[in-house]
XYZ file of C-alpha atoms in Angstrom:
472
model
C 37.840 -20.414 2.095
C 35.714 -17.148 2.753
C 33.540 -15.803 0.189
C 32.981 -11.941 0.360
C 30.075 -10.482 -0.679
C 29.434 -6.446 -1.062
C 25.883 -5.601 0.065
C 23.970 -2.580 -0.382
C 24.669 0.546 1.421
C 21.580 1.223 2.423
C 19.345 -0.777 5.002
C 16.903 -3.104 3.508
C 14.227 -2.783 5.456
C 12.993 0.520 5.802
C 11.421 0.108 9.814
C 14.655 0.739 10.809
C 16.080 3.255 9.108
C 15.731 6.444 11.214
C 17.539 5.234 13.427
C 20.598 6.823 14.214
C 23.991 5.144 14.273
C 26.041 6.231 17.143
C 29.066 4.098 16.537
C 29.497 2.967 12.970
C 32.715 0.505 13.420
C 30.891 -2.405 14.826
C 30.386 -6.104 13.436
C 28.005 -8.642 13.931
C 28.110 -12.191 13.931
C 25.632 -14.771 13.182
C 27.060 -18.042 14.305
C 26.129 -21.804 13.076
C 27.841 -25.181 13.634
C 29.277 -25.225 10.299
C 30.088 -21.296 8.695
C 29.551 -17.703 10.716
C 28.344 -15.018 8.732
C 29.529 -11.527 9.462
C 28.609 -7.968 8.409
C 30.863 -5.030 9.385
C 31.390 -1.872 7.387
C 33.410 -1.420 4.441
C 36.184 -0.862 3.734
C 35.849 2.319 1.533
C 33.516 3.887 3.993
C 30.621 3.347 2.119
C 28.030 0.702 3.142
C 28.451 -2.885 5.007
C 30.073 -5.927 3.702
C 28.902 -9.333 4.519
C 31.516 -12.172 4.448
C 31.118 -16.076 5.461
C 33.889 -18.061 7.367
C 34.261 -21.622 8.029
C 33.634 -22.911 11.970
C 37.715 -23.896 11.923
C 40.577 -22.314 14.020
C 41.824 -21.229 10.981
C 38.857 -19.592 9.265
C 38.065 -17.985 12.618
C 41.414 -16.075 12.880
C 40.680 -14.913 9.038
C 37.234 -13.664 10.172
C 39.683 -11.926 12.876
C 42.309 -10.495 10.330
C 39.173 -9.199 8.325
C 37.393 -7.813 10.914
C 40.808 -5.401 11.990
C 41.425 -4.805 8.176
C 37.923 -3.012 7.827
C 38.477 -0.905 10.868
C 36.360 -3.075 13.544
C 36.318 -2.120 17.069
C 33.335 -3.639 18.530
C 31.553 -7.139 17.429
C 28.358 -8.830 18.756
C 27.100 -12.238 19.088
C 24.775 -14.179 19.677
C 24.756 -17.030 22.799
C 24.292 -19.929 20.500
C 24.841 -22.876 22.081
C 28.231 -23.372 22.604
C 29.651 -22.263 19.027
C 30.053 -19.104 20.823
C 33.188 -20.073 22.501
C 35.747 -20.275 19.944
C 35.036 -17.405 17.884
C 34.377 -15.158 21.342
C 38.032 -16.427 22.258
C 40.187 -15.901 19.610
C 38.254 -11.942 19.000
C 38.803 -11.387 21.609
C 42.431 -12.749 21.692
C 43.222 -10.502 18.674
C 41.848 -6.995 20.372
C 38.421 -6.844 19.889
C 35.456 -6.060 21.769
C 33.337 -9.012 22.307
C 29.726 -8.740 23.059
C 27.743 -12.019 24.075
C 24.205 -10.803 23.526
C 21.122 -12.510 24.726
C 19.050 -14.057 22.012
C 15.626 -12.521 23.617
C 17.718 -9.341 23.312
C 16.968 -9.542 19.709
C 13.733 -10.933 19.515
C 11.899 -8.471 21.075
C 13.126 -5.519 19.147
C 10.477 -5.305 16.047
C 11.311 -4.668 12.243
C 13.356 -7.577 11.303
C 11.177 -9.515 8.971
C 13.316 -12.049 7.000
C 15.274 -14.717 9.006
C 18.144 -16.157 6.993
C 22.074 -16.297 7.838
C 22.721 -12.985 5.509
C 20.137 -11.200 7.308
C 20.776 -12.239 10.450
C 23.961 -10.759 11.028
C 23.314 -7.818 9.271
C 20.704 -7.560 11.355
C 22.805 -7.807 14.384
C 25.106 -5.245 13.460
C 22.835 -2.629 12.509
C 21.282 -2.882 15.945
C 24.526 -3.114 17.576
C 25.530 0.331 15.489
C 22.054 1.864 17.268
C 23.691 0.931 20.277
C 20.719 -1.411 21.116
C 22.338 -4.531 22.492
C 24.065 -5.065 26.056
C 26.686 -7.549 26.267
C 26.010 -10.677 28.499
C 28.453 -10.239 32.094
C 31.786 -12.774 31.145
C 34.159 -12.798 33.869
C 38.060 -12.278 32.727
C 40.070 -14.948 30.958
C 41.920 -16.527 34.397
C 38.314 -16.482 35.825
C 36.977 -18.759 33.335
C 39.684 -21.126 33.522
C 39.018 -21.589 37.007
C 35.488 -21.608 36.862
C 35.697 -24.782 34.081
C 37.696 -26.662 37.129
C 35.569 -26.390 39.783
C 32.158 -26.836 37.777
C 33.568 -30.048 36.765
C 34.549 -30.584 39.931
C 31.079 -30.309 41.015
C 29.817 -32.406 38.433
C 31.916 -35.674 40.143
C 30.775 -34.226 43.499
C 27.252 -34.884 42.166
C 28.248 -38.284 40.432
C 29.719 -39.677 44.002
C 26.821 -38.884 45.786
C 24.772 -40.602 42.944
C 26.834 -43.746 43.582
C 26.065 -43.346 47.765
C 22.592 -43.777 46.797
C 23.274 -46.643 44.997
C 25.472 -48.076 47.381
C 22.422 -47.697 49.960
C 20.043 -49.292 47.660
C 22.083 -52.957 47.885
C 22.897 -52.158 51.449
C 18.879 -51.627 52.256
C 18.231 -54.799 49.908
C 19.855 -56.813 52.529
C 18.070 -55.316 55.374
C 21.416 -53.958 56.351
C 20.205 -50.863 57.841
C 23.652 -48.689 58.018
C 21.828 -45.234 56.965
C 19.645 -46.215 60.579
C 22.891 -46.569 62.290
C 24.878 -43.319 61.353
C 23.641 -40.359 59.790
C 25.661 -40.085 56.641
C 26.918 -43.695 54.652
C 29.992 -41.740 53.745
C 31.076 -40.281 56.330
C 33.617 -42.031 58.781
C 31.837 -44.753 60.478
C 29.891 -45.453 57.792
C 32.107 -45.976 55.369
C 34.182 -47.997 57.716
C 31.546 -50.435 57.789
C 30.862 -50.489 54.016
C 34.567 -51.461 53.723
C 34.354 -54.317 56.203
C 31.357 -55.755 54.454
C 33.239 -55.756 50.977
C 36.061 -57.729 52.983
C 34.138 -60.173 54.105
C 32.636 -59.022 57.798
C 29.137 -60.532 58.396
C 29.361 -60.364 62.532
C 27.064 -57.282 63.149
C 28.232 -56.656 66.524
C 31.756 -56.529 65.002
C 30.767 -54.482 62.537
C 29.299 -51.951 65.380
C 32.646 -52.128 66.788
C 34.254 -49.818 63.934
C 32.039 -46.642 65.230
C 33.938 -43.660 65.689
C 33.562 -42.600 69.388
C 32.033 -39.388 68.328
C 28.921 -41.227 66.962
C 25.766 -40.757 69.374
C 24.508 -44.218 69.676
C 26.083 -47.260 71.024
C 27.268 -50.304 69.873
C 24.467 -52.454 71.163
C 21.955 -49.913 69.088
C 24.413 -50.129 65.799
C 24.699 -53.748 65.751
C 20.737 -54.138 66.228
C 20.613 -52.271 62.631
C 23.375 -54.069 61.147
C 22.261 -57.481 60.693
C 20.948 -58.850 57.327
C 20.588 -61.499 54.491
C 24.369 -61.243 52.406
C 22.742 -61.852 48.735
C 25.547 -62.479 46.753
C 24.317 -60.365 43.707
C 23.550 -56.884 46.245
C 27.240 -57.692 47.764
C 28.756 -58.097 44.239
C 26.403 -54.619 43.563
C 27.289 -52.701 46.817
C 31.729 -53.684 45.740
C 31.163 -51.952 42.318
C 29.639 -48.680 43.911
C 32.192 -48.328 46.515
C 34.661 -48.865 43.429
C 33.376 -45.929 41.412
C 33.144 -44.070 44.676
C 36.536 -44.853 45.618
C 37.696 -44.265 41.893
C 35.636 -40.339 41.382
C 36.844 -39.396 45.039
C 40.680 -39.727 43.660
C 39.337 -37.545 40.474
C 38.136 -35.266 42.974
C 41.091 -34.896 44.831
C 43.585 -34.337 41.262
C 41.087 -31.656 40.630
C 41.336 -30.073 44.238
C 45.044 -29.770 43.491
C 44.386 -28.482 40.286
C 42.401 -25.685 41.587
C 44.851 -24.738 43.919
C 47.943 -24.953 41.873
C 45.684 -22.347 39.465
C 44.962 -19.886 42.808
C 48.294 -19.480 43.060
C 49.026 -18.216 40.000
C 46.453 -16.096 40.639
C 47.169 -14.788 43.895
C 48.144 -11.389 44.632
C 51.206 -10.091 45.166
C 50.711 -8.241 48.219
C 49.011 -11.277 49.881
C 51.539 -13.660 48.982
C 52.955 -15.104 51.903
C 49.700 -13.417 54.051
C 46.952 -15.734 55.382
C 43.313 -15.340 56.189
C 42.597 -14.164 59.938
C 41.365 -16.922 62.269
C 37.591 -17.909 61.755
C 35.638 -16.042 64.796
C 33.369 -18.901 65.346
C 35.590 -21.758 66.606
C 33.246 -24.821 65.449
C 33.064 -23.467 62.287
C 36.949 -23.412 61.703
C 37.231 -26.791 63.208
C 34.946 -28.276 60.939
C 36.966 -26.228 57.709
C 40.038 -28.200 59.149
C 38.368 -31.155 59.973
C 37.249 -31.622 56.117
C 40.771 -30.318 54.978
C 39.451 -26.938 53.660
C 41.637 -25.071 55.213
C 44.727 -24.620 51.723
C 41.645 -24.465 50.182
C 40.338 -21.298 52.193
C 43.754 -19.849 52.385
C 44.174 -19.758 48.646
C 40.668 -18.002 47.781
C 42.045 -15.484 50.490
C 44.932 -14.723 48.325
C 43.150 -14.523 45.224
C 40.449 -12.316 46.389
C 41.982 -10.578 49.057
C 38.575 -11.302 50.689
C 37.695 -14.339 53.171
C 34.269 -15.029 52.069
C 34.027 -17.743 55.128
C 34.304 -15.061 57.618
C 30.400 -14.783 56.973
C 28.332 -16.344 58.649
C 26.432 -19.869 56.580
C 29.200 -19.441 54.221
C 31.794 -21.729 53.759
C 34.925 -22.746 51.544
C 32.558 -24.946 48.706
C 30.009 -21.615 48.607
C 32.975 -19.002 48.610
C 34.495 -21.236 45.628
C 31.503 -21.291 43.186
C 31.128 -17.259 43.984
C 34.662 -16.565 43.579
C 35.029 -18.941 40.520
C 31.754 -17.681 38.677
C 32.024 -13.798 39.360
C 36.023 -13.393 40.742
C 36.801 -10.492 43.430
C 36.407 -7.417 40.918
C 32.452 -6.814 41.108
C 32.676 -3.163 40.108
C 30.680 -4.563 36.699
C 27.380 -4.216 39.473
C 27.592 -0.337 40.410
C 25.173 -1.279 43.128
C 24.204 -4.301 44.994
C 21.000 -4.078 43.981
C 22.227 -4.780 40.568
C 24.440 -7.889 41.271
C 21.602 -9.624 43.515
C 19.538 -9.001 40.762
C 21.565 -10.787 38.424
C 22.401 -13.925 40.619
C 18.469 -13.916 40.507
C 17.690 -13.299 44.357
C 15.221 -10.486 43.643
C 12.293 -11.147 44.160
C 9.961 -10.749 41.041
C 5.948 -12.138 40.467
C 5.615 -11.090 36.719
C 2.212 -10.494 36.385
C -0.337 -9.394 33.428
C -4.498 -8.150 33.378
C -3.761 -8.563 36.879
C -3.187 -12.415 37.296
C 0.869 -13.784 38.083
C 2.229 -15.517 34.530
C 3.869 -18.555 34.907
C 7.368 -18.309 34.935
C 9.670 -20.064 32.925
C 12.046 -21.981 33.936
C 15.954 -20.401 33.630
C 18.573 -22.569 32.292
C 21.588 -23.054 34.376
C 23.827 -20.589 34.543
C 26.670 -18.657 36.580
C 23.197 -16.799 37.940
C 21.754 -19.973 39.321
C 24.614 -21.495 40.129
C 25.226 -19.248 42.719
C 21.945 -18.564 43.802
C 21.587 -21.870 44.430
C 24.818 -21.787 46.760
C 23.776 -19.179 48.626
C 20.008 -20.308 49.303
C 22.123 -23.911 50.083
C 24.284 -21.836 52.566
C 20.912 -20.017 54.048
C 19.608 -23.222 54.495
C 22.245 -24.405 56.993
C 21.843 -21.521 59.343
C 18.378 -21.683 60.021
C 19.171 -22.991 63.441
C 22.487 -21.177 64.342
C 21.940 -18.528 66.828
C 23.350 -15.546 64.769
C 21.708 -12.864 63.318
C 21.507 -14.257 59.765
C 19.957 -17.513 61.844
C 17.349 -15.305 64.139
C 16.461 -13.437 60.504
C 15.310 -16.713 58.713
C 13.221 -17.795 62.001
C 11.398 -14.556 61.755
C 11.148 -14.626 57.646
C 9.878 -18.185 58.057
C 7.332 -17.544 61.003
C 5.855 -14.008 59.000
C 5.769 -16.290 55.567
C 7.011 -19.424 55.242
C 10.194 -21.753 54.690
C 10.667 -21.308 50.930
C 10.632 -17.298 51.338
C 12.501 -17.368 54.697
C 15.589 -19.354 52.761
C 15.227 -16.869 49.619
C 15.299 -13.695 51.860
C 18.452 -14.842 53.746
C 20.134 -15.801 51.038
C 19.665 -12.121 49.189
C 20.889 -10.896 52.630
C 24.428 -13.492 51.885
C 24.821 -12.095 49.013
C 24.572 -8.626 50.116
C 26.848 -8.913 52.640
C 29.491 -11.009 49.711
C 28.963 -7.649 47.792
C 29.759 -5.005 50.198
C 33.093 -6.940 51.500
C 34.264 -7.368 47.902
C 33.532 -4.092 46.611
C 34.388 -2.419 49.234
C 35.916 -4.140 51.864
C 33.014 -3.640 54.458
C 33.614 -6.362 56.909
C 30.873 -8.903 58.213
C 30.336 -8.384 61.760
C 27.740 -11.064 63.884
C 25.429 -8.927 66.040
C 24.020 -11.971 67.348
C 20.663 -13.356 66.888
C 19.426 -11.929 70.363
C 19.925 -8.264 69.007
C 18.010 -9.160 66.201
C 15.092 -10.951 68.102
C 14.571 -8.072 70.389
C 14.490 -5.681 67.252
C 11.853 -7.963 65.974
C 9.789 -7.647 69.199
C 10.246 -3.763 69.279
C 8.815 -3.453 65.630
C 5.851 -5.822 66.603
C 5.295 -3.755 70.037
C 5.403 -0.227 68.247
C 3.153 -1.829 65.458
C 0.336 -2.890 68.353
C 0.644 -0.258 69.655
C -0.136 2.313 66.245
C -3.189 -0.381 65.934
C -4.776 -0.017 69.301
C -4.057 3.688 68.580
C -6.484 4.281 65.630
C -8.926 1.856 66.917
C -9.297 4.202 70.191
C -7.571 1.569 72.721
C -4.534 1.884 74.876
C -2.164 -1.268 75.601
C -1.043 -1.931 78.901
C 2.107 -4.468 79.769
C 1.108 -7.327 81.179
C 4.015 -8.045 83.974
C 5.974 -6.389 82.002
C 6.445 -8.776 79.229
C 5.890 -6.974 76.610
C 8.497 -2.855 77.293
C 6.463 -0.426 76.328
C 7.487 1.580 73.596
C 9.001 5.262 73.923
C 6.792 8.149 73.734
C 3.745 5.992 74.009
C 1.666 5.802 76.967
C -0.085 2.634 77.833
């Protein structure tokens, strides 16, 4: 049961107390694994009232009933672990503004000088009445329910390719060199051959014979690789991993259904029986279909009303984790500027007396996850010839690899902002456009040089066009 307890009308600590209130029928929550304390105002009018609830479904919809019975429009919270989640759910079930605040929110703002439970949330409220605290971004209900799918779905992604490892450990105990043969040990051919060898096939050269005709090398070059020592204890090893790889793919695949029996629900109505246009580069939708992407892609383009694959780099997994982490509606970020900054792709050297700081290490959140996806996605067109490609190549030859892959991937998410907020379509002016840019910049920059140092340029054969309005 909830004990009630009448506090003071007046602040306790007097730091704080010119500060004005600018909305007075706000709560705040401290939360703990076992009771939440809450302050709000009371109910007379006069003074705050601090009240204790139990961590149960039942206590928290009492902390909801009391909250509405004193008037409460507006409550803030810490991000405590995950306590946060039930009592954020069912306020915000029954009507009420939820804010998830930061804990270094409330650290840095001076003049709280006790720390216990009581405090705490009274605390929290009066700083929330000051209109001091910002609520963390939390995408919309349907959002989050997709978003739980497909980050667990990523978590078995991770787990299978944990168990290809291991799988290559027993197969590289043996000297049976199938990473040497193919390029990937799950894709076609070499899984083919890690399935013959749990069945019994020792002949190398029939072993070679299960290549898929797309693979580069021969059969003479695979079976060179494929010959070993069969330890019974590495065999009995390598028939367990392809087990639990055999046994999370099938998990996988229940949760790919999943996800797509929850897009449609989701879809709009207008897009209903619409599809996305054709992909404009032709290997890129063969591969989508190739992998069996394609419902997949479809679905997010019903959703979102967006096809996020359209862009160049980015693909169904990447335009999942966005989609599923942030949904279509972005108009939270008035300005891209704004949402780049909070995936965490601008750039930013704090710095003190002069010298960089050290910075700390961010735990992982919708924010990383994406960045992450798009500085994976930047990574794989660092050879394409498109524009995004011929920008990395320049970014990585003025600084270096690791800025080159964060500058393109700000540049992905830029473009994933303007065609979801406002529909601005990507369109591929090729990486020779951008090249010769490049060289323009580079020639007009020479050329300014040899300018103030009293020295005219001349093209060389014509290599180099000379800029307008400057004479060589």
């Amino acid at each position: 049961m909830a004990s009630h307890q009448q506090t003071r009308g007046e602040i306790r600590r007097g730091a704080i107390e010119g500060l004005p209130v600018v909305r007075g029928n706000v709560a705040g929550v401290d939360l703990g694994s076992e009771r939440h304390w809450v302050c709000g105002p009371a109910v007379d009018g006069n003074g705050r009232e601090v009240a204790d609830f139990g961590a149960t479904t039942p206590e928290l919809i009492r902390m909801a009933e009391w909250l509405k019975e004193g008037g409460v429009a507006s409550v803030a919270m810490e991000s405590t672990g995950v306590y946060w989640i039930a009592p954020f759910e069912i306020l915000e079930g029954r009507g009420l503004e939820v804010l998830l605040v930061d804990t270094r929110q409330l650290a840095r703002v001076p003049g709280r000088d006790k720390k216990t439970d009581p405090t705490d949330c009274e605390w929290i409220q009066r700083l929330h009445s000051c209109g001091l605290l910002r609520g963390s971004y939390r995408p919309s209900e349907e959002i989050c329910m997709l978003r739980t799918l497909i980050r667990d779905k990523a978590n078995l992604v991770a787990e299978r390719g944990d168990w290809v490892r291991r799988m290559q450990k027993s197969l590289d105990q043996m000297n049976v060199r199938v990473h040497r043969a193919v390029s990937d040990l799950d894709g076609v051919t070499g899984m083919a051959i890690v399935r013959a060898i749990i069945a019994g096939e020792r002949d190398a050269r029939k072993l070679a014979q299960l290549r898929d005709p797309r693979c580069r090398k021969t059969e003479e070059e695979i079976a060179e690789q494929l010959s070993g020592h069969w330890r019974e204890d590495h065999l009995f090893s390598l028939r367990q991993g392809l087990k639990m790889y055999d046994g999370i793919e099938e998990q996988i695949g229940e949760y790919d259904r999943e996800i797509l029996r929850r897009l449609e629900e989701m879809q709009r109505e207008e897009l209903r029986n619409q599809g996305p246009p054709a992909v404009r580069n032709a290997q890129k939708g063969k591969s989508i279909r190739k992998r069996g992407e394609e419902p997949m892609r479809e679905a997010l383009f019903r959703m979102s009303g967006a096809d996020l694959t359209s862009i160049d780099a980015l693909g169904v997994e990447t335009a999942q984790v966005v989609l599923s982490e942030y949904g279509a509606d972005l108009s939270r970020f008035p300005t891209e500027k704004q949402f780049v900054q909070h995936i965490r792709l601008a750039p930013y050297t704090p710095s003190t007396g002069g010298k960089v700081m050290k910075k700390k290490r961010r735990p992982n959140t919708a924010s990383t996850r994406v960045s992450r996806a798009f500085q994976m996605a930047a990574l794989s067109a660092r050879h394409s010839e498109t524009a995004l490609g011929a920008y990395y190549r320049m970014m990585a030859r003025r600084k270096d690899g690791g800025i080159a892959v964060f500058a393109t991937a700000r540049r992905l998410a830029t473009l994933v902002y303007r065609l979801l907020r406002w529909g601005q379509e990507y369109v591929d002016e090729g990486a020779a456009a951008v090249e010769k840019r490049h060289e323009q910049v580079r020639v007009s920059s020479l050329k300014a040089k040899a300018k103030q140092l009293g020295y005219h340029l001349v093209p060389s054969g014509g290599a180099l066009p000379a800029a307008e309005g400057v004479t060589g």
